[in-house]
PDB file of C-alpha atoms in Angstrom:
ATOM      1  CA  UNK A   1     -29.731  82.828  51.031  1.00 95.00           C
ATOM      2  CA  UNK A   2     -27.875  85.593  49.492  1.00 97.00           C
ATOM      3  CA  UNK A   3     -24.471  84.791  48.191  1.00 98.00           C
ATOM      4  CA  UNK A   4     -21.702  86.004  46.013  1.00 98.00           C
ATOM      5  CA  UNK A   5     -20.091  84.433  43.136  1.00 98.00           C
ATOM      6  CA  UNK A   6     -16.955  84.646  41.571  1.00 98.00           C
ATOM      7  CA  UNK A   7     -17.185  82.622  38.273  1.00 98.00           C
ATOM      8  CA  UNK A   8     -14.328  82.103  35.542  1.00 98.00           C
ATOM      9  CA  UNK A   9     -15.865  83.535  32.055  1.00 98.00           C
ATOM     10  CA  UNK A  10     -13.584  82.540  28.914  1.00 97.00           C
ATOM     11  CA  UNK A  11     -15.544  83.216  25.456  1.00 96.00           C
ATOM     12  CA  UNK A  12     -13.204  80.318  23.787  1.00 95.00           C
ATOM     13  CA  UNK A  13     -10.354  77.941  23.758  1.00 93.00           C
ATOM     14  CA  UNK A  14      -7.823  80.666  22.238  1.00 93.00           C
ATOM     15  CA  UNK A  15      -9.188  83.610  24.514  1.00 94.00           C
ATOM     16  CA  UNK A  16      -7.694  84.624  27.942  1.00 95.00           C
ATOM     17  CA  UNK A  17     -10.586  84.049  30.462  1.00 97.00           C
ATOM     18  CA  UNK A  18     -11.005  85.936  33.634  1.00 97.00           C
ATOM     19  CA  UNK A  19     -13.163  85.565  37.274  1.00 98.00           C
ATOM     20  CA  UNK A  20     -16.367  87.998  37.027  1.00 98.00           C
ATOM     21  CA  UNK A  21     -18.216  88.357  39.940  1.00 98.00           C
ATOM     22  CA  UNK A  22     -22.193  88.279  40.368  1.00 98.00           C
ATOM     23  CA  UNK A  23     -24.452  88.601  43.265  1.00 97.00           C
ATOM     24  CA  UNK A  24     -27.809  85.977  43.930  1.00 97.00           C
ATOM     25  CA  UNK A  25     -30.622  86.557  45.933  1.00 96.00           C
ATOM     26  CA  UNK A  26     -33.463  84.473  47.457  1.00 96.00           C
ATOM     27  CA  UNK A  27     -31.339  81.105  47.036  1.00 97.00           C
ATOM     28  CA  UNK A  28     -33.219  78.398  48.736  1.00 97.00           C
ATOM     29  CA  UNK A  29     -30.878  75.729  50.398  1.00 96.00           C
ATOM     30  CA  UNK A  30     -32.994  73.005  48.683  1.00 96.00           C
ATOM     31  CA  UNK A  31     -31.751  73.983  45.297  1.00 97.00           C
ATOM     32  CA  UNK A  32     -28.678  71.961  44.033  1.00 96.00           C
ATOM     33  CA  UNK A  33     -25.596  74.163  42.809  1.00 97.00           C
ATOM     34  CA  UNK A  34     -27.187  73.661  39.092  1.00 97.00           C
ATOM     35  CA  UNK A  35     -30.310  74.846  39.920  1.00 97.00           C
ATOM     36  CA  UNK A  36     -28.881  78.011  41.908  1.00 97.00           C
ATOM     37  CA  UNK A  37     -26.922  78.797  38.677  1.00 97.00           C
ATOM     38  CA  UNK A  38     -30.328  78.154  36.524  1.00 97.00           C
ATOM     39  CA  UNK A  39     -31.739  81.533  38.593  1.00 97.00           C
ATOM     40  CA  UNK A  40     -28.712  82.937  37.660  1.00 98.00           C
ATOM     41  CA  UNK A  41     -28.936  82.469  34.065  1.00 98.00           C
ATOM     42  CA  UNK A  42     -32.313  83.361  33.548  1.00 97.00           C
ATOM     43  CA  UNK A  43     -31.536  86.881  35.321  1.00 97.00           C
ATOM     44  CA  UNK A  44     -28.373  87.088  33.266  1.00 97.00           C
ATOM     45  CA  UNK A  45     -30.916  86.504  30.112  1.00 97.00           C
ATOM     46  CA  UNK A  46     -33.640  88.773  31.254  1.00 97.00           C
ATOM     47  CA  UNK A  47     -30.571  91.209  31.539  1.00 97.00           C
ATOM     48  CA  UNK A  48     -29.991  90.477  28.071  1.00 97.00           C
ATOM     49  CA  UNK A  49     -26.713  89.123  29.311  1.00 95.00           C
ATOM     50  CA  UNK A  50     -24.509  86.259  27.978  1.00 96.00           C
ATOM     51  CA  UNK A  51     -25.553  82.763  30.430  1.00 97.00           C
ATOM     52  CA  UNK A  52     -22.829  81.389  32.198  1.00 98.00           C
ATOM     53  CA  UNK A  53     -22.232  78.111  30.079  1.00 98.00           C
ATOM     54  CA  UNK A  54     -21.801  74.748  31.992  1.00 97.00           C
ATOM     55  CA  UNK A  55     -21.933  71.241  31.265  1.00 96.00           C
ATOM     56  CA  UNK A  56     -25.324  69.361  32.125  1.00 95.00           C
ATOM     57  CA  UNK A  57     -27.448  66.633  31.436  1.00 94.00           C
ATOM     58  CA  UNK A  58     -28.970  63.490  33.543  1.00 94.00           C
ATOM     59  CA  UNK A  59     -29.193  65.823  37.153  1.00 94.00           C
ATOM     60  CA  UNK A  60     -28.753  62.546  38.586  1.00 94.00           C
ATOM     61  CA  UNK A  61     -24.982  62.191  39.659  1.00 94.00           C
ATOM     62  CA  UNK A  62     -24.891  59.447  36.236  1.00 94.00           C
ATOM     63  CA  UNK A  63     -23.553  61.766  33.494  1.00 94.00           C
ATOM     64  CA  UNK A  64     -20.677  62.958  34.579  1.00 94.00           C
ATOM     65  CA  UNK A  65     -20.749  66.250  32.532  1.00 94.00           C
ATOM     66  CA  UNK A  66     -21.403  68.919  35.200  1.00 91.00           C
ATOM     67  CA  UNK A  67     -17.464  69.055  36.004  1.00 89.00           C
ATOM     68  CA  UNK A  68     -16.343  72.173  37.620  1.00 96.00           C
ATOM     69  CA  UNK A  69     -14.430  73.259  40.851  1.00 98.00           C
ATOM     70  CA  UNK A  70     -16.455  74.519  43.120  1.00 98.00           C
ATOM     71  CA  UNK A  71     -14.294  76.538  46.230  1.00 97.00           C
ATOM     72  CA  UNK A  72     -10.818  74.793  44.884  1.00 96.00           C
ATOM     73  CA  UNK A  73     -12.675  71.466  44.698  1.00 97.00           C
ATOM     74  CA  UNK A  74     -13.835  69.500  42.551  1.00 97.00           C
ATOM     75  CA  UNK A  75     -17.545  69.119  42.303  1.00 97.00           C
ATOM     76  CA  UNK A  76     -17.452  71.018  45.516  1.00 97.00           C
ATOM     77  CA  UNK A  77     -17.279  70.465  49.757  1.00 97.00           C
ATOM     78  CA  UNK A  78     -19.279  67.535  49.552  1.00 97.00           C
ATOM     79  CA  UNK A  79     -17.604  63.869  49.182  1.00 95.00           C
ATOM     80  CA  UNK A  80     -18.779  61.515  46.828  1.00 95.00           C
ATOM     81  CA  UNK A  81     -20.993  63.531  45.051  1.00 95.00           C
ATOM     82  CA  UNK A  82     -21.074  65.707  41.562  1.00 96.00           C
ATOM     83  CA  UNK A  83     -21.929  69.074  41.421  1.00 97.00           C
ATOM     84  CA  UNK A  84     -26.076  68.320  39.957  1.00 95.00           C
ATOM     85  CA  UNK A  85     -26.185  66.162  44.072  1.00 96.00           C
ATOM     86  CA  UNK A  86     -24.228  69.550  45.776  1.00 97.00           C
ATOM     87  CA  UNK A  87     -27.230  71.162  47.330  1.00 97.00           C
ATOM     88  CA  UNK A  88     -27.264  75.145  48.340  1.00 97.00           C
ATOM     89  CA  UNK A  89     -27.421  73.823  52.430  1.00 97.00           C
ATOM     90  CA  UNK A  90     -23.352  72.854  52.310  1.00 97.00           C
ATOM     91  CA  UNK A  91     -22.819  76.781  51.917  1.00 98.00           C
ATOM     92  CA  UNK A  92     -23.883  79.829  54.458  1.00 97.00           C
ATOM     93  CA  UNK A  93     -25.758  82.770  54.031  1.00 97.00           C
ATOM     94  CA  UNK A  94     -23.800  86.151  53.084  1.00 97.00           C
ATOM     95  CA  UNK A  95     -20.648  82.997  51.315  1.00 98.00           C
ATOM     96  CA  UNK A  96     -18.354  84.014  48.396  1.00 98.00           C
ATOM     97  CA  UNK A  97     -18.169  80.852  46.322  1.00 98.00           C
ATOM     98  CA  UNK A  98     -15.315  80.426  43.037  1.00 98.00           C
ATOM     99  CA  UNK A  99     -15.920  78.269  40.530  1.00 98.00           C
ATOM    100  CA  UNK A 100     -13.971  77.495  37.681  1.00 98.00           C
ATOM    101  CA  UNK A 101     -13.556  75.146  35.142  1.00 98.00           C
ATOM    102  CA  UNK A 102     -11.456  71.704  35.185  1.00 97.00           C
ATOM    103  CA  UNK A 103      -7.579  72.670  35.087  1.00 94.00           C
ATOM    104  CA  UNK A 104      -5.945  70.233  32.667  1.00 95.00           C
ATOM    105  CA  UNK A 105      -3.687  70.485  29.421  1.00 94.00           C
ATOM    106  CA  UNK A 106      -6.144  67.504  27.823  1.00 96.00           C
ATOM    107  CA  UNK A 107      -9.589  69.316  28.964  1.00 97.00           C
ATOM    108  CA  UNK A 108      -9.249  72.777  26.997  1.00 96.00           C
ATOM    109  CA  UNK A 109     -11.554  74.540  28.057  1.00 97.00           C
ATOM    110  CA  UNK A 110     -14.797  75.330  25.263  1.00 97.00           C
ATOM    111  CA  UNK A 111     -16.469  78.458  26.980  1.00 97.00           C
ATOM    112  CA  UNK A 112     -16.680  79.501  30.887  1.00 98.00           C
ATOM    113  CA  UNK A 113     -17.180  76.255  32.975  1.00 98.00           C
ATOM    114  CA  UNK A 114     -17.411  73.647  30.054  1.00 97.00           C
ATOM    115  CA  UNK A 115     -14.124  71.729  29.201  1.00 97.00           C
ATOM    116  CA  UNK A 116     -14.047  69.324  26.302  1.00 97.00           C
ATOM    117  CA  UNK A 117     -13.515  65.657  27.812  1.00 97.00           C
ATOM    118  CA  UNK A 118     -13.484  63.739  24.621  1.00 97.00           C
ATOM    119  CA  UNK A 119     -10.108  63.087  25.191  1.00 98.00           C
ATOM    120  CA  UNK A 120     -11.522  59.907  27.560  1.00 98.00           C
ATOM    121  CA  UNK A 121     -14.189  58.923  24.814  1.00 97.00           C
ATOM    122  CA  UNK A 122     -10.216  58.620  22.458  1.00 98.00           C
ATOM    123  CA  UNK A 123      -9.118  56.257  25.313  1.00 98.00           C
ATOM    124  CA  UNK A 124     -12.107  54.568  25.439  1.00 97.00           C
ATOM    125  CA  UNK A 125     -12.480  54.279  21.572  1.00 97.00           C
ATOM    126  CA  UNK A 126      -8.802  52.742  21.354  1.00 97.00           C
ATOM    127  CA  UNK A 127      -9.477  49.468  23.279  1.00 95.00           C
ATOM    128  CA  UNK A 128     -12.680  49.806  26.109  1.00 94.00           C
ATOM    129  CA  UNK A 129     -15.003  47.421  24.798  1.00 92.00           C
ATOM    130  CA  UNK A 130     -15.583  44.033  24.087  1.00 89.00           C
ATOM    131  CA  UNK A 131     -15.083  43.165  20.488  1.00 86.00           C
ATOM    132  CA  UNK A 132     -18.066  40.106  20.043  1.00 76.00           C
ATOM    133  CA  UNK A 133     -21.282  40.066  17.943  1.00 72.00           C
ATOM    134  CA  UNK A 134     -24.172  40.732  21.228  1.00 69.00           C
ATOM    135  CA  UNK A 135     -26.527  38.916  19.350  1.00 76.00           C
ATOM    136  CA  UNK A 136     -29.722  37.903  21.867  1.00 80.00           C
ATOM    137  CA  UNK A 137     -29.345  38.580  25.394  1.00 72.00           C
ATOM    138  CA  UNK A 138     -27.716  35.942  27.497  1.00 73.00           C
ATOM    139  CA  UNK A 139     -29.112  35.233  30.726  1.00 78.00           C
ATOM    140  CA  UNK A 140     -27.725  37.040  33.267  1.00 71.00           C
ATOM    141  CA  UNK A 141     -26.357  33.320  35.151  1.00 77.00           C
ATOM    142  CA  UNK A 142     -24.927  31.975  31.718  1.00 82.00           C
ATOM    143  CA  UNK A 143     -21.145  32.358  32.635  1.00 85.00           C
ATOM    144  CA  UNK A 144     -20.025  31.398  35.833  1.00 88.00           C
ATOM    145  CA  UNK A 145     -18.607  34.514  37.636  1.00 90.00           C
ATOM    146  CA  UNK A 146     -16.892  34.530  41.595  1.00 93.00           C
ATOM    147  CA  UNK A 147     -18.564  37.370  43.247  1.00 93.00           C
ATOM    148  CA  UNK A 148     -15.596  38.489  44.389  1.00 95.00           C
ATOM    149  CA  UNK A 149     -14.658  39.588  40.691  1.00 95.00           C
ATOM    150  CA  UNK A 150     -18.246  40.461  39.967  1.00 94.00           C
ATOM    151  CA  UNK A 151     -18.160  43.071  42.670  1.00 96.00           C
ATOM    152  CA  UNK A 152     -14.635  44.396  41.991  1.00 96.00           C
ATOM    153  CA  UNK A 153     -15.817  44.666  38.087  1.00 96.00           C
ATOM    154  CA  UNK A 154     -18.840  46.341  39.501  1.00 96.00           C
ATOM    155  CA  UNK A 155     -17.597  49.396  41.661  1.00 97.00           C
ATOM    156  CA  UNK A 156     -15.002  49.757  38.701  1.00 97.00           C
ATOM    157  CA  UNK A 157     -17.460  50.050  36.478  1.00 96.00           C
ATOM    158  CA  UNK A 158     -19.432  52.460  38.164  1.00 97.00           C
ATOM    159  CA  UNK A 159     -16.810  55.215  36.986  1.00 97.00           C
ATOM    160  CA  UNK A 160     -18.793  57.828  35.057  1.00 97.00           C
ATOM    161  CA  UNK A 161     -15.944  59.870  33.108  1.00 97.00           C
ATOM    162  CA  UNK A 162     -16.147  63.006  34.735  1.00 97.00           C
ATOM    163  CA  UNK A 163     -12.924  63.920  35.122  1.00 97.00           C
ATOM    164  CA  UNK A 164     -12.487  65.033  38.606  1.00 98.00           C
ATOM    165  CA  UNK A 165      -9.536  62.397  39.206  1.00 97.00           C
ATOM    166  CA  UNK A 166      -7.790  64.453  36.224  1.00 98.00           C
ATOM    167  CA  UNK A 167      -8.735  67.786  37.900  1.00 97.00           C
ATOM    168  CA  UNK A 168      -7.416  66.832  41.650  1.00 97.00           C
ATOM    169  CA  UNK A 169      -4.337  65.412  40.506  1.00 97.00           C
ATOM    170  CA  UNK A 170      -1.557  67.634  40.577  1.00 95.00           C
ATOM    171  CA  UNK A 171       0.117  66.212  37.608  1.00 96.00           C
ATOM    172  CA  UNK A 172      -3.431  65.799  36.043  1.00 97.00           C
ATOM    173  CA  UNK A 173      -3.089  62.013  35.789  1.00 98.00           C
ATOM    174  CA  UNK A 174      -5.917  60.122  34.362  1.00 98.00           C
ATOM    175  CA  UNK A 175      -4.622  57.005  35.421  1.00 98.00           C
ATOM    176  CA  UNK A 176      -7.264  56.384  38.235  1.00 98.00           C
ATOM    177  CA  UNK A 177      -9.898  56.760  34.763  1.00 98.00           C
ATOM    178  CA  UNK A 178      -7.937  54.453  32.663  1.00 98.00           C
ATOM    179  CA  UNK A 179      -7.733  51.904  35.819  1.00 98.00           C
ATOM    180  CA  UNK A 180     -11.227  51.889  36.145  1.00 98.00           C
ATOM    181  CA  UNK A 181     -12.091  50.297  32.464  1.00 97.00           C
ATOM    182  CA  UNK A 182      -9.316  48.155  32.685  1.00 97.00           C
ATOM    183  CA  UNK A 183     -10.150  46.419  35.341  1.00 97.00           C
ATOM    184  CA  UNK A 184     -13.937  46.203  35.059  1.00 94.00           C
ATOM    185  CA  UNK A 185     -13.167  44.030  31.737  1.00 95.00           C
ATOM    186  CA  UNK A 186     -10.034  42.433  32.946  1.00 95.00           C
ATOM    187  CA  UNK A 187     -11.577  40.867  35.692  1.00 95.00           C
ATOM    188  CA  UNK A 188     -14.683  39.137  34.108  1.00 93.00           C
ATOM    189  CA  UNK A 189     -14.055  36.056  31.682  1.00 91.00           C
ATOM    190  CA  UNK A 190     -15.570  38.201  28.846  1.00 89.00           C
ATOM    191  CA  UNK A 191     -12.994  40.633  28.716  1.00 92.00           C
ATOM    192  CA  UNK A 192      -9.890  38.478  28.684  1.00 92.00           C
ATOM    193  CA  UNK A 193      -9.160  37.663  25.099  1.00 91.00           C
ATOM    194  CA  UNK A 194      -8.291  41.202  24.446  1.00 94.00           C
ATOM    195  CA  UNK A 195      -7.111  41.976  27.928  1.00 92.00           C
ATOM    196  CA  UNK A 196      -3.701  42.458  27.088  1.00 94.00           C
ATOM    197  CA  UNK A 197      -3.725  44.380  23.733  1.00 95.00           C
ATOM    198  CA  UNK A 198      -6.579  46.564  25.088  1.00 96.00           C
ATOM    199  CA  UNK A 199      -4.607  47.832  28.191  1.00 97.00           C
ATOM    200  CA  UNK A 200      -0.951  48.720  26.245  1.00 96.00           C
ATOM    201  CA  UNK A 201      -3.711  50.569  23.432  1.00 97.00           C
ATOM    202  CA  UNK A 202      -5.462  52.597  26.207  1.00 98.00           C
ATOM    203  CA  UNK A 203      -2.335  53.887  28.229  1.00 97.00           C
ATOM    204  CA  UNK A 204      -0.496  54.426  24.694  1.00 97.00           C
ATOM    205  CA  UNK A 205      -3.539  56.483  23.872  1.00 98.00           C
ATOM    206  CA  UNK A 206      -3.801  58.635  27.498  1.00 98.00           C
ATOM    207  CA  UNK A 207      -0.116  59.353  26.674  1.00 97.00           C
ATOM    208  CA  UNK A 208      -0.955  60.823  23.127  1.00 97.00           C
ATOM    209  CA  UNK A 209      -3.434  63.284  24.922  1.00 97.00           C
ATOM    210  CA  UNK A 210      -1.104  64.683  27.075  1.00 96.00           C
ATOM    211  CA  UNK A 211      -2.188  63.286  30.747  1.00 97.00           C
ATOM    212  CA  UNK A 212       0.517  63.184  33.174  1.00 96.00           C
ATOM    213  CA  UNK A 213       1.797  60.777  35.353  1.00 94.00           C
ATOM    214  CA  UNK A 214       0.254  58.920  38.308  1.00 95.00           C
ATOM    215  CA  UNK A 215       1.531  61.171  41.934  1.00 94.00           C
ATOM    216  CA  UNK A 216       0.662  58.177  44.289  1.00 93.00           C
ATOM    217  CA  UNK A 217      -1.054  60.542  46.210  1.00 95.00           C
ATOM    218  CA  UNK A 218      -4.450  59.240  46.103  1.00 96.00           C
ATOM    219  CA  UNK A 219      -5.945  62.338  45.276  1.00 97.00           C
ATOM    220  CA  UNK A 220      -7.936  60.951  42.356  1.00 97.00           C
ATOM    221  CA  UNK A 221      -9.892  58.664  44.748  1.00 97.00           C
ATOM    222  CA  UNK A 222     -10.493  61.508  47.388  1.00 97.00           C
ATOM    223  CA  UNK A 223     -12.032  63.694  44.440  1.00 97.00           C
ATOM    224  CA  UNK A 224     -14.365  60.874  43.022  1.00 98.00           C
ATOM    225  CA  UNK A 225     -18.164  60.927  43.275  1.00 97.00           C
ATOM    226  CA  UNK A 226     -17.969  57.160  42.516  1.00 97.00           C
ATOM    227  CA  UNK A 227     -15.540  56.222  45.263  1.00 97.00           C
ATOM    228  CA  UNK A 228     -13.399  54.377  42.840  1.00 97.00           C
ATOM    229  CA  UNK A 229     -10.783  52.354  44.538  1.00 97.00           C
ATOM    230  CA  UNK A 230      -6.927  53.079  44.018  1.00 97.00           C
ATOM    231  CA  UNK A 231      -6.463  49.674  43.920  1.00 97.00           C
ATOM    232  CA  UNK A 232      -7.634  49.794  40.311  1.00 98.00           C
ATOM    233  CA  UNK A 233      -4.190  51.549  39.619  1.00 98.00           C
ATOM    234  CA  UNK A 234      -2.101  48.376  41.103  1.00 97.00           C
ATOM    235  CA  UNK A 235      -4.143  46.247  38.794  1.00 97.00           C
ATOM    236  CA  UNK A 236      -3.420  48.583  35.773  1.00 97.00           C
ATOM    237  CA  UNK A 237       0.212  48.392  36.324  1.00 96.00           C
ATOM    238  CA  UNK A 238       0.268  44.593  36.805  1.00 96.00           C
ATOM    239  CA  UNK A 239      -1.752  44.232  33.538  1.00 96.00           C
ATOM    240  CA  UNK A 240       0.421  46.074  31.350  1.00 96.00           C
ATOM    241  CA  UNK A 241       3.390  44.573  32.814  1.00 95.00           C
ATOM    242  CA  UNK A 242       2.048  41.340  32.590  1.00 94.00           C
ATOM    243  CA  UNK A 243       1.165  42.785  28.425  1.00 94.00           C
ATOM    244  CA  UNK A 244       4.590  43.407  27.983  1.00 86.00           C
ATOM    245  CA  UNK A 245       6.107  40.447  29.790  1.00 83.00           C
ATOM    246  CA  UNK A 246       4.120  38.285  26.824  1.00 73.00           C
ATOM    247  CA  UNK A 247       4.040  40.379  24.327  1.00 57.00           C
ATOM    248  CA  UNK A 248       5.259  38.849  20.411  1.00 57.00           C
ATOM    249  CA  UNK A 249       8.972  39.637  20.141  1.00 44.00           C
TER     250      UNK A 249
END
């Protein structure tokens, strides 16, 4: 495949960035998107070019880190996918493909397609964990759980932090994020003591980074590789209601 990309290159957070265009050859449709842009590179370096920085790591669909629109998308044509699982077959022979870093005030972008997302990792740090001493594994049986709640806790855990919900939201909401660790703790009996002070410190804390608010568009659940569940959103709200409702006048 021979194909033509147009790629946003920004040395920095303070400088103006811009779309530079660069032509690859021999692409075989087996490769994923990384590994086309891998060929890239190494031309680009051969070159003695600057590389086209992105974010990478597991190549699995686990990390989350490889967040970039791909075509106006994020992470690219395919649904429920990242951009490491995107392989070359989803495009044609002779396509111009964009691709450009997440859009959001709280994801500054570092340098060309890598954003800083350590504005989640604040959220998280604020109140998404369990504060209790592990001590020896438990057996997995120990506390009695209704499957019901195990599997909603489940496919809300299975959010990986990439961001896309932020990036396809219009007002760049990270609600459907926040949702998503709320309610995989809220729902099992081990997250519950702290259930109510951990949900008013985690949407106090997406506020101080500057996400916006929720469009009720359900955007954020088209864009996710994970499939996460709006629903997790309803539950959010009802928590922190319920937080305030009881909270120590």
């Amino acid at each position: 495949m021979n194909l033509t990309l147009k790629v946003w290159r920004q040395r920095n957070t303070k400088e103006k960035g811009k779309f530079e265009t660069y032509k690859v050859e021999g692409i075989s449709s087996e490769m994923s998107f990384l590994e086309m842009f891998d060929v890239l590179n190494e031309r680009l370096i051969t070159e003695g070019g600057d590389p086209i920085a992105f974010d990478h790591d597991c190549r699995e669909g686990i990390c989350g880190m490889c967040s970039m629109y791909i075509d106006g998308k994020p992470h690219g044509p395919w649904q429920a996918n990242t951009v490491c699982q995107l392989h070359m077959r989803a495009f044609k022979d002779g396509d111009t493909i964009i691709v450009e870093p997440w859009r959001a005030k709280a994801f500054p972008v570092i340098k060309d397609l890598v954003v800083d997302r350590s504005a989640f990792d604040r959220i998280i740090q604020a109140g998404g964990y369990i504060s209790v001493n592990t001590g020896n594994a438990v057996d997995a049986n120990a506390i009695p759980i209704e499957k019901e709640n195990a599997d909603k806790a489940f496919a809300a855990a299975a959010c990986i932090g990439c961001g896309a919900c932020v990036a396809a939201c219009k007002n760049s909401s990270a609600m459907l994020f926040v949702s998503a660790k709320v309610s995989h703790l809220a729902l099992l009996p081990q997250g519950d003591p702290e259930r109510k002070t951990r949900v008013v410190a985690m949407i106090n804390q997406m506020d101080k980074e500057g996400f916006g608010a929720c469009t009720n568009t359900n955007a954020c659940e088209a864009a996710c590789p994970k499939e996460i569940s709006v629903t997790n959103i309803a539950r959010l709200n009802k928590e922190y209601a319920m937080a305030g409702f009881s909270a120590d006048k």
